Amino acid sequence: MPALNLRIDAATLKFALLGGSLPHTWSPQIHNSLFDARALNAVYIPLPVSGESLPSAIDVLRQSFSGFNVTIPYKEAIIPFLDELDMAASACGAVNTVSISEHGLLTGHITDGLGMMRALQEAWVDTDKADVLILGNGGTARVAGFEILRRGGRVTFAARSLERAQTLAAALADTQSDGHSRIACTALSGIEGAFDILINCTPVGMYPHTGVSPVEEEVVARCAAVFDAIYNPPQTKLLEYAARHVIKAVGGFGMLFYQAAEAQKIWLGKLPPAKAQREIFKMLEREI
């Protein structure tokens, strides 16, 4: 006879990933592994939703779930449906984590930047008061800039469109009391000087278009550490440049993993056990 499946019952806490198309997401594997490490009666599921179904999906999540994540294309579109935003989500204009109060109030948070900083710190890269070059002018660049500024650092945004980089810089500077004095912009083709950390927030080098880098090798050689938000492939051309110059090189899987751990801290009040995080990280990194 088949065994009785007791995996989910009436007391199971339900969490989800809300997005458009979700065929390749690793979030369920990460979250469910962390739930198991806590011996928590909880489950995390992917929830692909069309744009016209977004309002009704949020109603269901509000009534029946304990929290959820948000991914492309709804990180900004979800904001009007929320009751409030925390400081980071408000400053970054995007949400990737939503907590649900016992009264059904939805609060938006952003943990992508925290995941990125944690990935760097796990690689013994100091992010406090760092002088950082950020490649790109999209949402990932914005959360990276916010977290570096929040830690007292300096940020230089480099992008193909200098005008778009300047628009991003101006918006982000307004979130810090002295932000305008700690942010600069340059074109990708005109990067000068040395930096403590280079952070790539562009898709250049992502599968299937591997073998290319967003900047020349000589730019990488002037940085003390390199972080690439791309995790497929795990070893990008940018990271190859860093390794060639014996520079600390950190891939994007750490950001994916640790932003999930930070989301669980928001939902459950504390991070998953540190030992479990290390073991699950290594296991999933091998799989990816």
Short mmCIF file of C-alpha atoms in Angstrom, two decimals:
data_model
loop_
_atom_site.label_atom_id
_atom_site.label_comp_id
_atom_site.label_asym_id
_atom_site.label_seq_id
_atom_site.Cartn_x
_atom_site.Cartn_y
_atom_site.Cartn_z
CA MET A 1 0.00 0.00 0.00
CA PRO A 2 1.19 3.58 -0.62
CA ALA A 3 2.32 5.52 2.46
CA LEU A 4 0.05 8.23 3.87
CA ASN A 5 1.35 11.67 2.86
CA LEU A 6 1.34 14.00 5.86
CA ARG A 7 3.55 16.68 4.29
CA ILE A 8 0.83 19.37 4.27
CA ASP A 9 -2.04 19.75 6.73
CA ALA A 10 -4.39 22.44 8.04
CA ALA A 11 -1.62 23.93 10.21
CA THR A 12 0.97 24.20 7.41
CA LEU A 13 2.27 27.73 6.87
CA LYS A 14 2.07 28.65 3.20
CA PHE A 15 4.53 30.86 1.33
CA ALA A 16 4.86 31.55 -2.39
CA LEU A 17 6.83 33.14 -5.20
CA LEU A 18 4.65 35.49 -7.26
CA GLY A 19 5.88 36.11 -10.79
CA GLY A 20 5.15 35.86 -14.48
CA SER A 21 6.78 32.77 -15.98
CA LEU A 22 8.62 30.66 -13.37
CA PRO A 23 9.92 27.52 -15.12
CA HIS A 24 13.50 27.70 -13.85
CA THR A 25 13.23 29.25 -10.38
CA TRP A 26 15.35 27.79 -7.56
CA SER A 27 13.42 29.61 -4.83
CA PRO A 28 11.22 26.62 -3.81
CA GLN A 29 14.28 24.41 -3.36
CA ILE A 30 16.02 27.07 -1.26
CA HIS A 31 13.05 27.94 0.96
CA ASN A 32 11.74 24.42 1.47
CA SER A 33 15.24 23.19 2.36
CA LEU A 34 15.55 26.00 4.92
CA PHE A 35 12.09 25.19 6.32
CA ASP A 36 13.11 21.54 6.71
CA ALA A 37 16.27 22.62 8.55
CA ARG A 38 14.07 24.51 11.01
CA ALA A 39 11.75 21.46 11.35
CA LEU A 40 9.01 23.92 10.43
CA ASN A 41 5.60 22.85 9.15
CA ALA A 42 5.72 25.14 6.11
CA VAL A 43 5.70 24.93 2.34
CA TYR A 44 6.83 27.30 -0.43
CA ILE A 45 5.37 27.12 -3.94
CA PRO A 46 5.89 28.97 -7.24
CA LEU A 47 2.80 30.93 -8.29
CA PRO A 48 2.91 32.10 -11.92
CA VAL A 49 0.25 34.75 -12.50
CA SER A 50 -0.77 36.81 -15.53
CA GLY A 51 -0.99 40.58 -15.23
CA GLU A 52 -4.78 40.65 -15.37
CA SER A 53 -4.96 38.05 -12.57
CA LEU A 54 -2.57 39.92 -10.25
CA PRO A 55 -5.26 41.65 -8.09
CA SER A 56 -7.17 38.41 -7.43
CA ALA A 57 -3.93 36.51 -6.74
CA ILE A 58 -2.93 39.09 -4.14
CA ASP A 59 -6.35 38.75 -2.48
CA VAL A 60 -5.80 34.99 -2.15
CA LEU A 61 -2.29 35.48 -0.78
CA ARG A 62 -3.53 38.06 1.74
CA GLN A 63 -6.22 35.72 3.06
CA SER A 64 -4.48 32.34 2.97
CA PHE A 65 -0.68 32.75 3.02
CA SER A 66 1.87 33.78 5.65
CA GLY A 67 4.12 35.70 3.26
CA PHE A 68 5.40 35.69 -0.31
CA ASN A 69 8.20 36.75 -2.62
CA VAL A 70 7.82 38.80 -5.79
CA THR A 71 9.86 38.53 -8.96
CA ILE A 72 9.79 39.75 -12.56
CA PRO A 73 7.66 41.44 -13.81
CA TYR A 74 5.86 42.49 -10.60
CA LYS A 75 8.54 43.97 -8.31
CA GLU A 76 7.26 47.48 -9.02
CA ALA A 77 3.72 46.67 -10.18
CA ILE A 78 2.81 45.17 -6.82
CA ILE A 79 3.45 48.34 -4.83
CA PRO A 80 -0.04 49.90 -5.28
CA PHE A 81 -1.59 46.72 -3.81
CA LEU A 82 0.44 46.90 -0.58
CA ASP A 83 -0.52 48.66 2.65
CA GLU A 84 2.98 49.94 3.42
CA LEU A 85 6.66 49.74 2.45
CA ASP A 86 9.71 49.52 4.66
CA MET A 87 12.48 52.09 4.25
CA ALA A 88 14.59 50.06 1.81
CA ALA A 89 11.68 49.15 -0.46
CA SER A 90 10.52 52.76 -0.50
CA ALA A 91 14.01 54.03 -1.37
CA CYS A 92 14.55 51.40 -4.07
CA GLY A 93 11.06 51.62 -5.55
CA ALA A 94 10.77 47.83 -5.69
CA VAL A 95 9.63 44.89 -3.58
CA ASN A 96 10.74 41.27 -3.56
CA THR A 97 9.35 40.16 -0.19
CA VAL A 98 5.92 40.74 1.34
CA SER A 99 5.02 40.06 4.97
CA ILE A 100 1.41 39.56 6.01
CA SER A 101 0.24 40.60 9.46
CA GLU A 102 -2.35 38.68 11.47
CA HIS A 103 -4.83 41.35 10.38
CA GLY A 104 -4.00 40.83 6.71
CA LEU A 105 -1.87 43.96 6.21
CA LEU A 106 0.71 43.62 3.43
CA THR A 107 4.14 45.21 3.95
CA GLY A 108 6.69 45.35 1.13
CA HIS A 109 10.39 44.73 1.69
CA ILE A 110 13.46 44.35 -0.53
CA THR A 111 16.08 41.75 0.45
CA ASP A 112 18.08 41.56 -2.80
CA GLY A 113 20.65 44.09 -1.59
CA LEU A 114 20.97 42.37 1.78
CA GLY A 115 21.57 39.08 -0.02
CA MET A 116 24.26 40.69 -2.13
CA MET A 117 26.01 42.22 0.88
CA ARG A 118 25.84 38.90 2.75
CA ALA A 119 27.38 37.06 -0.22
CA LEU A 120 30.27 39.53 -0.22
CA GLN A 121 30.72 39.31 3.54
CA GLU A 122 30.76 35.49 3.41
CA ALA A 123 33.67 35.85 0.97
CA TRP A 124 35.45 38.16 3.48
CA VAL A 125 34.87 41.27 1.39
CA ASP A 126 34.36 44.32 3.63
CA THR A 127 31.37 46.39 2.47
CA ASP A 128 31.51 49.09 5.16
CA LYS A 129 32.59 52.50 3.82
CA ALA A 130 33.71 50.84 0.59
CA ASP A 131 34.38 52.70 -2.66
CA VAL A 132 32.26 50.74 -5.14
CA LEU A 133 31.87 50.69 -8.92
CA ILE A 134 28.38 49.49 -9.92
CA LEU A 135 27.78 48.47 -13.52
CA GLY A 136 24.21 49.05 -14.73
CA ASN A 137 21.27 51.35 -14.08
CA GLY A 138 18.38 48.99 -13.36
CA GLY A 139 16.72 47.70 -10.22
CA THR A 140 19.62 45.51 -9.08
CA ALA A 141 22.02 48.43 -9.44
CA ARG A 142 19.70 50.58 -7.35
CA VAL A 143 19.46 48.13 -4.44
CA ALA A 144 23.23 47.60 -4.54
CA GLY A 145 23.80 51.34 -4.41
CA PHE A 146 21.32 51.76 -1.57
CA GLU A 147 23.03 49.13 0.58
CA ILE A 148 26.53 50.52 -0.05
CA LEU A 149 25.39 54.06 0.77
CA ARG A 150 23.61 52.79 3.89
CA ARG A 151 26.97 51.37 5.01
CA GLY A 152 28.69 54.72 4.58
CA GLY A 153 30.33 53.92 1.25
CA ARG A 154 30.79 55.74 -2.05
CA VAL A 155 29.17 54.63 -5.31
CA THR A 156 30.08 55.21 -8.95
CA PHE A 157 27.42 54.08 -11.42
CA ALA A 158 28.73 53.09 -14.86
CA ALA A 159 26.26 52.45 -17.68
CA ARG A 160 25.97 52.60 -21.45
CA SER A 161 23.44 55.41 -21.01
CA LEU A 162 25.05 58.11 -18.88
CA GLU A 163 21.73 59.94 -18.71
CA ARG A 164 19.93 56.93 -17.21
CA ALA A 165 22.75 56.42 -14.72
CA GLN A 166 22.46 60.07 -13.67
CA THR A 167 18.69 59.72 -13.23
CA LEU A 168 19.20 56.68 -11.00
CA ALA A 169 21.94 58.41 -9.03
CA ALA A 170 19.80 61.48 -8.40
CA ALA A 171 16.86 59.41 -7.16
CA LEU A 172 19.07 57.32 -4.88
CA ALA A 173 20.99 60.32 -3.55
CA ASP A 174 17.74 61.80 -2.25
CA THR A 175 17.34 58.80 0.09
CA GLN A 176 20.55 59.66 2.00
CA SER A 177 21.27 62.85 3.94
CA ASP A 178 24.66 63.23 2.24
CA GLY A 179 23.96 61.04 -0.77
CA HIS A 180 24.77 63.59 -3.45
CA SER A 181 28.36 63.87 -2.22
CA ARG A 182 28.90 60.09 -2.27
CA ILE A 183 27.54 59.21 -5.73
CA ALA A 184 29.18 59.68 -9.12
CA CYS A 185 28.36 58.54 -12.67
CA THR A 186 30.39 57.62 -15.72
CA ALA A 187 29.97 55.92 -19.07
CA LEU A 188 31.05 52.27 -19.26
CA SER A 189 33.69 53.30 -21.76
CA GLY A 190 35.19 55.98 -19.51
CA ILE A 191 35.77 54.30 -16.14
CA GLU A 192 38.77 55.73 -14.31
CA GLY A 193 40.42 55.09 -10.97
CA ALA A 194 40.55 52.13 -8.58
CA PHE A 195 37.75 50.67 -6.45
CA ASP A 196 37.35 48.43 -3.42
CA ILE A 197 34.55 46.46 -5.10
CA LEU A 198 33.19 46.12 -8.63
CA ILE A 199 29.54 44.97 -8.75
CA ASN A 200 28.06 43.85 -12.06
CA CYS A 201 24.30 44.43 -12.22
CA THR A 202 24.02 44.08 -16.00
CA PRO A 203 23.00 40.88 -17.84
CA VAL A 204 26.20 40.89 -19.90
CA GLY A 205 27.78 37.44 -19.67
CA MET A 206 24.57 35.63 -18.73
CA TYR A 207 23.70 32.28 -20.35
CA PRO A 208 23.40 31.70 -23.28
CA HIS A 209 25.51 34.77 -24.19
CA THR A 210 28.57 33.75 -22.20
CA GLY A 211 32.17 34.62 -22.94
CA VAL A 212 31.71 38.38 -22.84
CA SER A 213 32.31 40.93 -20.08
CA PRO A 214 30.61 44.28 -19.41
CA VAL A 215 34.04 45.94 -18.95
CA GLU A 216 37.58 45.42 -20.15
CA GLU A 217 40.04 43.38 -18.13
CA GLU A 218 42.09 46.45 -17.21
CA VAL A 219 39.08 47.89 -15.32
CA VAL A 220 38.78 44.67 -13.29
CA ALA A 221 42.51 44.76 -12.53
CA ARG A 222 42.00 48.08 -10.71
CA CYS A 223 39.48 46.61 -8.23
CA ALA A 224 40.15 44.72 -4.99
CA ALA A 225 37.07 42.47 -5.29
CA VAL A 226 34.46 41.62 -7.92
CA PHE A 227 30.83 40.56 -7.51
CA ASP A 228 28.76 39.38 -10.47
CA ALA A 229 24.99 39.19 -9.90
CA ILE A 230 24.82 36.57 -12.67
CA TYR A 231 24.75 32.97 -11.41
CA ASN A 232 24.30 31.17 -14.75
CA PRO A 233 27.03 30.45 -15.66
CA PRO A 234 28.67 30.33 -12.22
CA GLN A 235 32.00 31.44 -13.72
CA THR A 236 31.46 34.44 -15.97
CA LYS A 237 34.07 36.16 -18.12
CA LEU A 238 34.13 39.00 -15.58
CA LEU A 239 34.96 36.57 -12.78
CA GLU A 240 37.59 34.93 -14.97
CA TYR A 241 39.29 38.31 -15.31
CA ALA A 242 39.24 38.70 -11.52
CA ALA A 243 40.70 35.25 -10.94
CA ARG A 244 43.45 35.96 -13.47
CA HIS A 245 44.55 38.92 -11.34
CA VAL A 246 44.13 37.02 -8.03
CA ILE A 247 41.21 39.27 -7.07
CA LYS A 248 38.40 38.00 -4.86
CA ALA A 249 35.59 36.90 -7.19
CA VAL A 250 32.04 36.27 -5.95
CA GLY A 251 29.28 34.82 -8.13
CA GLY A 252 25.57 35.62 -8.01
CA PHE A 253 24.22 32.44 -6.41
CA GLY A 254 25.06 33.80 -2.96
CA MET A 255 22.78 36.78 -3.56
CA LEU A 256 19.94 34.45 -4.61
CA PHE A 257 20.41 32.25 -1.55
CA TYR A 258 20.92 34.89 1.11
CA GLN A 259 18.07 37.13 -0.05
CA ALA A 260 15.87 34.09 0.62
CA ALA A 261 17.34 33.68 4.11
CA GLU A 262 16.69 37.38 4.78
CA ALA A 263 13.10 36.96 3.58
CA GLN A 264 12.62 34.16 6.11
CA LYS A 265 13.95 36.46 8.82
CA ILE A 266 11.20 38.94 7.93
CA TRP A 267 8.48 36.27 7.88
CA LEU A 268 9.58 34.22 10.90
CA GLY A 269 11.49 36.72 13.09
CA LYS A 270 14.95 35.17 12.79
CA LEU A 271 17.39 33.78 10.26
CA PRO A 272 17.60 30.03 9.60
CA PRO A 273 20.33 28.24 11.62
CA ALA A 274 23.77 29.29 10.39
CA LYS A 275 25.05 25.72 10.04
CA ALA A 276 22.01 24.73 7.99
CA GLN A 277 22.49 27.77 5.76
CA ARG A 278 26.09 26.77 5.02
CA GLU A 279 25.21 23.13 4.30
CA ILE A 280 22.20 23.92 2.10
CA PHE A 281 24.13 26.62 0.26
CA LYS A 282 26.89 24.16 -0.68
CA MET A 283 24.40 21.47 -1.68
CA LEU A 284 22.37 23.77 -3.94
CA GLU A 285 25.48 25.42 -5.37
CA ARG A 286 26.65 22.00 -6.57
CA GLU A 287 23.25 21.34 -8.16
CA ILE A 288 23.18 24.68 -9.98
#
